[in-house]
Amino acid sequence: MQKIFKLFMLLLVLSSISWSQNIDSSIVKIYTVSKSTNYMEPWNSSVKRSSGSGSIISGNQILTNAHVIGNETFIEVKKYGDTKRYQAEVLEVSHDSDLALLEVKDKKFFKETTPLEFGTLPKMQDKVTVYGYPMGGHTISISTGIVSRIEHHRYAHSGQSFLSIQIDAAINPGNSGGPTISNGKIVGVVMQGITQSQNIGYMVPVDVIQHFLKDVKDGKYDGFPKLGIMIDNIENPTLKKYYHLGEDEGGILVINIVYNSILKKKKKKEDIITAIDGHKIEGDGTVEFRPKQYTHFKYFIDMHQYGDEVSLEVLRKGKKIDLNVTLPKIPSKESSKYAKFEYDKMPTYFMLGGYVFSPLTKNLLDASMRPILPLRYKSSKFPTKDKQELVVLLKVLAAEHSRGDYDISLWLLDKVNGKSFKNFKEFYGLVINTKDKYVVLEDEDGSKVVIDKEEALRVQKDILKRYSIKSNRSDDLE
């Protein structure tokens, strides 16, 4: 009996070693050369080098973070146990959920590697192992920890909120994109840490990864569906009485509906959504996705693909209504707020005689050191049918004809020569096509900046030369 036990333990140890070696062979270091954009000077960019981690999955694909390869100009990968770097290319990317797939044309790279498989969403206190190539060395690093929290959390790369898993394993720069393993299978992808804390890191959970992989099977990324509504929670007891809700009932209050929302014809302001796909919504806007575990109600929207059907239970003036909603097959860009993050492109801009204009983006707001609270407030609103993009006078480069305007920066524009515009391209068209002597810029309060168009065009080349600017407009406006 003792011999049998020893043999069993030996086989267990050997299988554990073999299992670990199979995982090691599937861990990849990613070297990225990327453009570093400057939204305050949109004609400028620099080059930076960085590294991250990834893992080989089925189909000869490498799974990693979107922020590891964002704005890339050249990517190389190196697998564990090899010194050669292979050129890689981005196959698909989800900046929303900070995930990306890479491909390597040279199939020799995948020789003697074993694709990793996916597990299921781990439970609280489950042990997990983080693989990757963090700072502090050049070889693979392996650290262990436990799952300490599962809930919706803000993804730093996109600023959007999705289900995430908090772990206490050591996570450092360079770990990003590496797999988190439980029972030999991927349960998450390392995403971000909190630098001011000790051992608080986050990973993209397997549920979100599987949504991404299913989405891109057709070779096109659509993203995560949105209902296109603005909501409030209903926790206050008086508010519950006002809307005919019982003490133990919950839901989310619809306070506004985006003009192109899928719910535009089915929902009304002050409707209360009490359940999604049969899952009760609590007064704080959460749903029970596991016994006694709660997260944001949009979890049950996030798990759907565009084109799926969603069932909603609604309370309208005290009357219960069941709604079935088909999510659109084509996602709408206008279902997000005005200021969105841009990726993998140079900033859009246009300059007329030193007056520099740009669409308002989250990148631009983050690049500014000024609080500009009214502008930030405006940027947090949803687009309307008539105003789908905000435009700012970014700055005024000093020249004789623009004296007195040098201090203008991030000024939100509303009209050009008395005409409103829907987006930046429409604004651009109004400026370059006007036959008027003056280009009159106006904000929503009626303040004006006036540019002599003929004089501005006359000095344009001199200003470009003076400030070493290649072009007066971004390539996407050519």
Coordinates of C-alpha atoms in Angstrom, one line a residue:
M1 CA 0.0 0.0 0.0
Q2 CA 2.8 2.4 0.9
K3 CA 4.6 1.7 -2.5
I4 CA 1.3 2.4 -4.3
F5 CA 0.9 5.7 -2.4
K6 CA 4.5 6.7 -3.3
L7 CA 4.0 5.8 -6.9
F8 CA 0.8 7.9 -7.0
M9 CA 2.6 10.9 -5.4
L10 CA 5.4 10.6 -8.0
L11 CA 3.0 10.5 -10.9
L12 CA 1.2 13.5 -9.4
V13 CA 4.4 15.5 -9.2
L14 CA 5.5 14.5 -12.7
S15 CA 2.1 15.4 -14.2
S16 CA 2.3 18.8 -12.3
I17 CA 5.7 19.5 -13.8
S18 CA 4.5 18.5 -17.3
W19 CA 1.4 20.7 -16.9
S20 CA 3.5 23.7 -15.8
Q21 CA 5.9 23.2 -18.7
N22 CA 3.0 23.1 -21.2
I23 CA 1.7 26.4 -19.8
D24 CA 5.2 28.0 -19.9
S25 CA 5.6 27.1 -23.6
S26 CA 2.4 29.0 -24.4
I27 CA 3.5 32.3 -22.7
V28 CA 4.7 35.0 -25.0
K29 CA 6.6 38.2 -24.6
I30 CA 5.4 41.0 -26.8
Y31 CA 7.6 43.9 -28.0
T32 CA 5.8 46.9 -29.4
V33 CA 7.0 50.0 -31.2
S34 CA 4.1 52.6 -31.2
K35 CA 3.2 56.1 -32.0
S36 CA 2.8 58.4 -28.9
T37 CA 0.3 61.0 -30.0
N38 CA 0.0 64.6 -28.7
Y39 CA -3.6 65.8 -28.7
M40 CA -2.6 69.3 -27.6
E41 CA -0.3 69.5 -30.7
P42 CA -2.1 67.1 -33.0
W43 CA 0.5 67.3 -35.8
N44 CA 3.2 66.0 -33.5
S45 CA 4.0 62.4 -32.5
S46 CA 6.9 60.5 -31.1
V47 CA 7.9 56.9 -31.0
K48 CA 8.0 54.7 -27.9
R49 CA 9.0 51.2 -27.1
S50 CA 7.2 48.9 -24.6
S51 CA 6.7 45.3 -23.8
G52 CA 3.9 43.1 -22.5
S53 CA 2.8 39.5 -22.3
G54 CA 0.4 37.2 -24.1
S55 CA -0.6 33.6 -24.4
I56 CA -1.1 31.2 -27.3
I57 CA -4.6 30.0 -27.9
S58 CA -6.3 27.8 -30.5
G59 CA -6.0 28.8 -34.1
N60 CA -2.4 29.9 -33.8
Q61 CA -3.5 33.1 -32.2
I62 CA -2.0 35.2 -29.4
L63 CA -4.3 36.7 -26.8
T64 CA -3.2 39.9 -25.1
N65 CA -4.4 43.4 -24.0
A66 CA -5.4 46.1 -26.4
H67 CA -3.3 48.6 -24.5
V68 CA -0.1 46.5 -25.1
I69 CA -0.4 46.9 -28.8
G70 CA -2.3 50.2 -29.1
N71 CA -1.1 52.7 -31.7
E72 CA 1.4 50.1 -32.9
T73 CA 3.8 50.6 -35.8
F74 CA 5.7 47.3 -35.4
I75 CA 5.2 44.2 -33.2
E76 CA 7.5 41.3 -32.4
V77 CA 6.9 38.3 -30.2
K78 CA 9.1 35.8 -28.5
K79 CA 8.0 32.6 -26.9
Y80 CA 9.3 31.0 -23.7
G81 CA 12.5 29.0 -24.2
D82 CA 13.4 30.7 -27.5
T83 CA 15.6 33.7 -28.2
K84 CA 14.3 34.5 -31.7
R85 CA 11.8 37.3 -32.2
Y86 CA 9.0 36.9 -34.8
Q87 CA 7.1 39.7 -36.4
A88 CA 3.4 39.8 -35.5
E89 CA 0.4 41.7 -36.7
V90 CA -2.9 42.7 -35.0
L91 CA -5.7 40.3 -36.1
E92 CA -8.6 41.8 -34.0
V93 CA -8.8 44.3 -31.2
S94 CA -11.4 45.4 -28.6
H95 CA -10.3 48.6 -27.1
D96 CA -13.6 48.6 -25.1
S97 CA -12.6 45.5 -23.1
D98 CA -8.9 45.9 -23.5
L99 CA -8.4 42.7 -25.5
A100 CA -6.5 41.9 -28.7
L101 CA -5.6 38.9 -30.9
L102 CA -2.3 38.7 -32.8
E103 CA -1.2 36.5 -35.6
V104 CA 2.3 35.4 -36.6
K105 CA 2.8 34.7 -40.3
D106 CA 5.8 32.4 -39.7
K107 CA 4.2 29.2 -38.5
K108 CA 7.6 28.0 -37.1
F109 CA 6.8 30.2 -34.1
F110 CA 4.1 27.8 -33.0
K111 CA 6.4 24.7 -33.1
E112 CA 6.4 22.8 -29.8
T113 CA 3.8 25.0 -28.3
T114 CA 0.5 23.9 -26.8
P115 CA -2.5 26.2 -27.1
L116 CA -4.1 27.1 -23.8
E117 CA -7.8 26.3 -23.2
F118 CA -10.4 28.5 -21.4
G119 CA -11.9 27.7 -18.0
T120 CA -14.9 29.1 -16.3
L121 CA -15.4 32.2 -14.1
P122 CA -13.5 31.5 -10.9
K123 CA -15.1 31.8 -7.4
M124 CA -14.1 34.0 -4.5
Q125 CA -10.9 32.8 -2.8
D126 CA -10.0 30.5 -5.7
K127 CA -6.2 30.2 -6.2
V128 CA -4.9 31.7 -9.5
T129 CA -1.5 31.9 -11.1
V130 CA -0.3 34.9 -13.2
Y131 CA 2.2 34.3 -16.0
G132 CA 4.1 37.0 -17.9
Y133 CA 7.2 39.1 -18.4
P134 CA 7.0 42.0 -15.9
M135 CA 9.7 44.6 -15.3
G136 CA 12.7 43.6 -13.3
G137 CA 14.0 40.8 -15.5
H138 CA 13.9 39.2 -18.9
T139 CA 12.7 35.7 -18.3
I140 CA 9.2 34.5 -17.5
S141 CA 7.7 35.3 -14.1
I142 CA 5.1 33.3 -12.3
S143 CA 3.2 34.5 -9.2
T144 CA 0.2 33.2 -7.3
G145 CA -2.7 34.8 -5.5
I146 CA -6.4 34.4 -4.8
V147 CA -9.6 35.9 -6.2
S148 CA -10.6 38.6 -3.8
R149 CA -13.4 40.4 -5.6
I150 CA -15.6 40.0 -8.7
E151 CA -17.7 43.0 -9.8
H152 CA -17.9 45.7 -12.5
H153 CA -14.9 48.0 -12.5
R154 CA -13.5 50.8 -14.7
Y155 CA -11.1 49.6 -17.3
A156 CA -8.3 52.1 -17.4
H157 CA -7.7 51.7 -21.2
S158 CA -11.2 52.6 -22.3
G159 CA -12.7 54.2 -19.3
Q160 CA -15.7 51.9 -19.7
S161 CA -17.0 49.6 -17.0
F162 CA -17.2 45.8 -17.4
L163 CA -17.0 42.8 -15.1
S164 CA -13.5 42.4 -13.7
I165 CA -11.7 40.2 -11.2
Q166 CA -9.6 41.6 -8.5
I167 CA -6.6 39.4 -7.4
D168 CA -3.8 39.8 -4.9
A169 CA -1.1 38.3 -7.0
A170 CA 1.9 40.6 -7.8
I171 CA 1.2 42.6 -11.0
N172 CA 3.7 45.0 -12.5
P173 CA 4.3 46.8 -15.8
G174 CA 5.0 44.1 -18.4
N175 CA 2.5 41.6 -16.9
S176 CA -0.3 43.2 -19.0
G177 CA -1.8 40.7 -21.5
G178 CA -0.5 37.6 -19.7
P179 CA -2.9 34.9 -18.7
T180 CA -4.3 34.2 -15.3
I181 CA -4.5 30.4 -14.9
S182 CA -6.7 28.2 -12.7
N183 CA -6.6 24.4 -13.0
G184 CA -4.5 24.7 -16.1
K185 CA -6.9 26.9 -18.0
I186 CA -7.2 30.6 -18.7
V187 CA -9.7 32.3 -16.5
G188 CA -8.6 35.9 -17.2
V189 CA -6.1 38.2 -18.8
V190 CA -4.0 40.5 -16.6
M191 CA -5.2 44.1 -17.2
Q192 CA -4.1 46.7 -14.6
G193 CA -3.0 47.3 -11.1
I194 CA -3.3 50.0 -8.5
T195 CA 0.1 51.5 -8.0
Q196 CA -0.7 53.2 -4.6
S197 CA -1.8 49.8 -3.1
Q198 CA -0.2 46.6 -2.2
N199 CA -1.0 43.6 -4.5
I200 CA -4.3 44.8 -5.9
G201 CA -4.5 43.8 -9.5
Y202 CA -7.3 43.3 -12.0
M203 CA -7.9 40.9 -14.9
V204 CA -10.4 40.7 -17.7
P205 CA -12.5 37.7 -16.8
V206 CA -13.1 34.7 -19.1
D207 CA -16.7 35.7 -19.7
V208 CA -15.6 39.0 -21.3
I209 CA -12.9 37.2 -23.3
Q210 CA -15.3 34.7 -24.7
H211 CA -17.7 37.5 -25.7
F212 CA -14.8 39.1 -27.6
L213 CA -13.8 35.8 -29.3
K214 CA -17.4 35.0 -30.3
D215 CA -17.8 38.6 -31.6
V216 CA -14.8 38.5 -33.9
K217 CA -15.5 35.1 -35.4
D218 CA -16.9 36.8 -38.5
G219 CA -13.7 38.8 -38.9
K220 CA -15.4 42.1 -37.7
Y221 CA -15.5 43.6 -34.2
D222 CA -18.9 45.0 -33.2
G223 CA -18.4 45.4 -29.4
F224 CA -20.8 45.4 -26.5
P225 CA -24.4 46.3 -27.0
K226 CA -25.9 49.4 -25.3
L227 CA -29.5 50.2 -24.4
G228 CA -28.9 53.9 -25.1
I229 CA -30.6 55.2 -21.9
M230 CA -29.6 57.4 -19.0
I231 CA -30.7 56.1 -15.6
D232 CA -30.9 56.7 -11.9
N233 CA -31.0 54.2 -9.1
I234 CA -34.1 53.9 -6.8
E235 CA -33.0 53.3 -3.2
N236 CA -34.8 56.2 -1.5
P237 CA -38.0 54.9 0.3
T238 CA -40.0 58.1 -0.6
L239 CA -38.9 57.8 -4.3
K240 CA -40.1 54.1 -4.3
K241 CA -43.5 55.2 -3.0
Y242 CA -43.7 58.0 -5.6
Y243 CA -43.1 55.4 -8.4
H244 CA -45.4 52.8 -6.9
L245 CA -42.6 50.4 -5.9
G246 CA -42.8 48.1 -2.9
E247 CA -40.3 48.3 -0.1
D248 CA -38.5 45.2 -1.3
E249 CA -38.8 46.0 -5.0
G250 CA -36.0 47.6 -7.0
G251 CA -35.2 48.8 -10.5
I252 CA -33.5 51.5 -12.5
L253 CA -35.3 54.7 -13.4
V254 CA -35.1 55.8 -17.1
I255 CA -34.4 59.6 -17.0
N256 CA -33.6 60.0 -20.7
I257 CA -33.3 58.1 -23.9
V258 CA -30.7 58.6 -26.6
Y259 CA -32.2 59.7 -29.9
N260 CA -31.1 56.5 -31.8
S261 CA -31.6 54.1 -28.9
I262 CA -33.2 50.7 -29.6
L263 CA -35.6 51.6 -26.9
K264 CA -36.7 54.9 -28.4
K265 CA -40.1 53.5 -29.6
K266 CA -40.6 51.1 -26.7
K267 CA -39.7 53.0 -23.6
K268 CA -40.7 56.3 -22.0
K269 CA -39.0 58.6 -19.5
E270 CA -39.7 57.6 -15.9
D271 CA -40.2 53.9 -16.9
I272 CA -38.6 51.6 -14.3
I273 CA -36.8 48.5 -15.6
T274 CA -37.2 46.0 -12.9
A275 CA -35.6 42.9 -14.5
I276 CA -33.4 41.9 -17.5
D277 CA -33.7 38.4 -18.9
G278 CA -35.6 37.4 -15.8
H279 CA -32.9 38.7 -13.4
K280 CA -34.2 41.1 -10.8
I281 CA -32.6 44.6 -10.7
E282 CA -32.0 45.8 -7.2
G283 CA -32.6 49.4 -6.0
D284 CA -28.9 50.2 -6.3
G285 CA -28.8 49.1 -9.9
T286 CA -27.1 45.7 -9.3
V287 CA -28.1 42.2 -10.3
E288 CA -27.4 38.9 -8.7
F289 CA -25.1 37.1 -11.2
R290 CA -24.3 34.4 -8.7
P291 CA -25.9 33.4 -5.4
K292 CA -25.3 36.4 -3.1
Q293 CA -22.9 38.0 -5.5
Y294 CA -24.0 41.3 -7.2
T295 CA -22.7 43.5 -10.0
H296 CA -23.9 46.2 -12.3
F297 CA -27.2 45.4 -14.1
K298 CA -25.5 45.9 -17.5
Y299 CA -23.7 42.5 -16.9
F300 CA -26.7 40.8 -18.6
I301 CA -26.5 43.3 -21.5
D302 CA -22.7 42.9 -21.8
M303 CA -23.1 39.1 -22.2
H304 CA -25.3 39.6 -25.3
Q305 CA -24.1 40.1 -28.9
Y306 CA -25.5 42.6 -31.4
G307 CA -28.6 41.0 -33.0
D308 CA -29.6 39.0 -29.8
E309 CA -33.0 39.5 -28.1
V310 CA -33.2 40.9 -24.6
S311 CA -36.3 40.7 -22.4
L312 CA -37.1 43.5 -20.0
E313 CA -39.6 43.8 -17.3
V314 CA -40.9 47.4 -16.9
L315 CA -43.0 49.2 -14.5
R316 CA -44.8 52.2 -16.1
K317 CA -47.0 54.3 -13.9
G318 CA -47.6 51.3 -11.6
K319 CA -48.4 48.9 -14.4
K320 CA -46.1 46.0 -15.3
I321 CA -45.1 45.6 -18.9
D322 CA -43.0 42.9 -20.6
L323 CA -40.8 44.0 -23.5
N324 CA -38.7 42.0 -25.9
V325 CA -36.0 44.0 -27.6
T326 CA -33.8 42.9 -30.5
L327 CA -30.4 44.5 -30.2
P328 CA -29.4 46.1 -33.6
K329 CA -27.1 44.1 -35.8
I330 CA -25.0 47.2 -36.5
P331 CA -23.7 49.1 -33.5
S332 CA -24.3 52.9 -33.3
K333 CA -21.3 55.2 -32.6
E334 CA -23.7 57.8 -31.2
S335 CA -24.8 55.5 -28.3
S336 CA -21.7 56.6 -26.4
K337 CA -21.1 60.0 -24.8
Y338 CA -19.6 62.9 -26.8
A339 CA -16.0 62.5 -25.5
K340 CA -14.8 59.1 -26.5
F341 CA -11.3 57.6 -26.5
E342 CA -9.6 57.3 -29.9
Y343 CA -7.1 54.5 -30.7
D344 CA -4.7 53.6 -33.5
K345 CA -4.9 56.9 -35.3
M346 CA -3.4 60.3 -35.3
P347 CA -5.6 63.1 -34.0
T348 CA -7.9 64.9 -36.4
Y349 CA -7.3 68.7 -36.7
F350 CA -7.6 71.6 -39.1
M351 CA -5.7 74.9 -39.0
L352 CA -6.7 78.2 -40.7
G353 CA -4.1 80.9 -40.3
G354 CA -2.9 79.7 -37.0
Y355 CA -6.4 79.0 -35.6
V356 CA -6.3 75.3 -34.8
F357 CA -9.5 73.3 -34.5
S358 CA -10.2 69.7 -33.3
P359 CA -13.0 67.4 -32.4
L360 CA -13.4 67.0 -28.6
T361 CA -12.2 63.5 -27.5
K362 CA -11.4 61.9 -24.2
N363 CA -7.8 61.9 -25.3
L364 CA -7.8 65.6 -25.6
L365 CA -9.4 66.2 -22.3
D366 CA -6.9 63.9 -20.6
A367 CA -4.0 65.7 -22.3
S368 CA -5.1 69.1 -21.0
M369 CA -3.8 70.2 -17.6
R370 CA -6.8 72.6 -17.2
P371 CA -9.9 71.7 -15.3
I372 CA -12.3 73.3 -17.9
L373 CA -15.3 72.0 -15.9
P374 CA -18.0 73.3 -18.2
L375 CA -16.4 71.6 -21.2
R376 CA -15.9 68.3 -19.3
Y377 CA -19.6 68.5 -18.2
K378 CA -20.7 69.0 -21.8
S379 CA -18.6 66.2 -23.0
S380 CA -20.3 63.8 -20.6
K381 CA -23.6 64.2 -22.4
F382 CA -25.0 61.9 -25.1
P383 CA -25.1 63.1 -28.8
T384 CA -28.3 64.3 -30.3
K385 CA -29.6 63.9 -33.9
D386 CA -28.4 67.4 -34.7
K387 CA -25.1 67.4 -32.8
Q388 CA -23.2 64.2 -32.9
E389 CA -19.7 65.6 -32.3
L390 CA -18.3 68.6 -30.4
V391 CA -15.7 70.9 -31.9
V392 CA -13.2 73.1 -30.1
L393 CA -10.9 75.9 -31.1
L394 CA -7.9 74.1 -29.7
K395 CA -5.4 77.0 -29.7
V396 CA -4.3 80.0 -31.6
L397 CA -0.7 80.2 -32.8
A398 CA 0.8 83.7 -32.5
A399 CA 0.8 85.8 -35.7
E400 CA 0.2 89.4 -36.5
H401 CA -3.4 89.0 -37.6
S402 CA -4.4 86.9 -34.5
R403 CA -3.2 89.3 -31.8
G404 CA -5.5 89.3 -28.8
D405 CA -6.6 85.7 -29.4
Y406 CA -3.5 83.9 -28.2
D407 CA -5.0 83.0 -24.9
I408 CA -8.0 81.2 -26.4
S409 CA -7.8 77.5 -25.8
L410 CA -10.3 74.6 -25.8
W411 CA -13.1 77.0 -26.7
L412 CA -16.3 75.1 -27.6
L413 CA -17.8 76.1 -30.9
D414 CA -21.5 76.2 -31.8
K415 CA -21.8 77.9 -35.1
V416 CA -19.9 79.0 -38.2
N417 CA -21.2 82.1 -39.9
G418 CA -24.5 81.6 -38.1
K419 CA -24.8 77.9 -39.2
S420 CA -24.8 75.0 -36.9
F421 CA -22.9 71.8 -37.7
K422 CA -23.4 68.1 -36.9
N423 CA -19.8 67.0 -36.6
F424 CA -16.2 68.0 -37.3
K425 CA -16.3 67.2 -41.0
E426 CA -19.4 69.4 -41.5
F427 CA -17.7 72.2 -39.5
Y428 CA -14.6 71.8 -41.7
G429 CA -16.7 72.0 -44.8
L430 CA -18.4 75.2 -43.6
V431 CA -15.1 76.9 -43.0
I432 CA -13.3 76.0 -46.2
N433 CA -16.3 76.5 -48.5
T434 CA -17.5 79.8 -47.3
K435 CA -17.4 82.7 -49.8
D436 CA -17.7 85.2 -47.0
K437 CA -14.8 87.6 -46.3
Y438 CA -14.9 86.6 -42.6
V439 CA -15.2 83.3 -40.8
V440 CA -17.3 84.1 -37.8
L441 CA -17.0 81.5 -35.0
E442 CA -19.6 81.5 -32.2
D443 CA -20.2 79.7 -29.0
E444 CA -23.6 78.8 -27.5
D445 CA -23.6 82.1 -25.5
G446 CA -23.0 84.2 -28.5
S447 CA -19.4 85.1 -28.0
K448 CA -17.5 85.5 -31.3
V449 CA -14.1 85.1 -32.8
V450 CA -13.7 86.6 -36.3
I451 CA -11.1 85.5 -38.8
D452 CA -10.3 87.3 -42.0
K453 CA -10.2 84.2 -44.3
E454 CA -8.2 85.8 -47.1
E455 CA -5.5 87.1 -44.7
A456 CA -5.4 83.8 -42.9
L457 CA -4.8 81.9 -46.1
R458 CA -2.2 84.4 -47.2
V459 CA 0.0 83.8 -44.1
Q460 CA -0.7 80.1 -43.8
K461 CA 2.5 78.8 -45.4
D462 CA 4.6 81.2 -43.2
I463 CA 2.9 80.0 -40.0
L464 CA 3.4 76.3 -41.0
K465 CA 7.1 77.0 -41.6
R466 CA 7.5 79.1 -38.4
Y467 CA 6.1 76.3 -36.2
S468 CA 7.6 73.4 -38.2
I469 CA 4.1 72.0 -39.0
K470 CA 3.9 69.7 -42.1
S471 CA 0.3 70.3 -43.0
N472 CA -2.6 72.5 -42.0
R473 CA -4.9 69.5 -41.7
S474 CA -4.8 65.8 -40.6
D475 CA -4.6 63.1 -43.3
D476 CA -8.2 62.0 -42.7
L477 CA -9.4 65.4 -44.1
E478 CA -7.5 65.2 -47.3

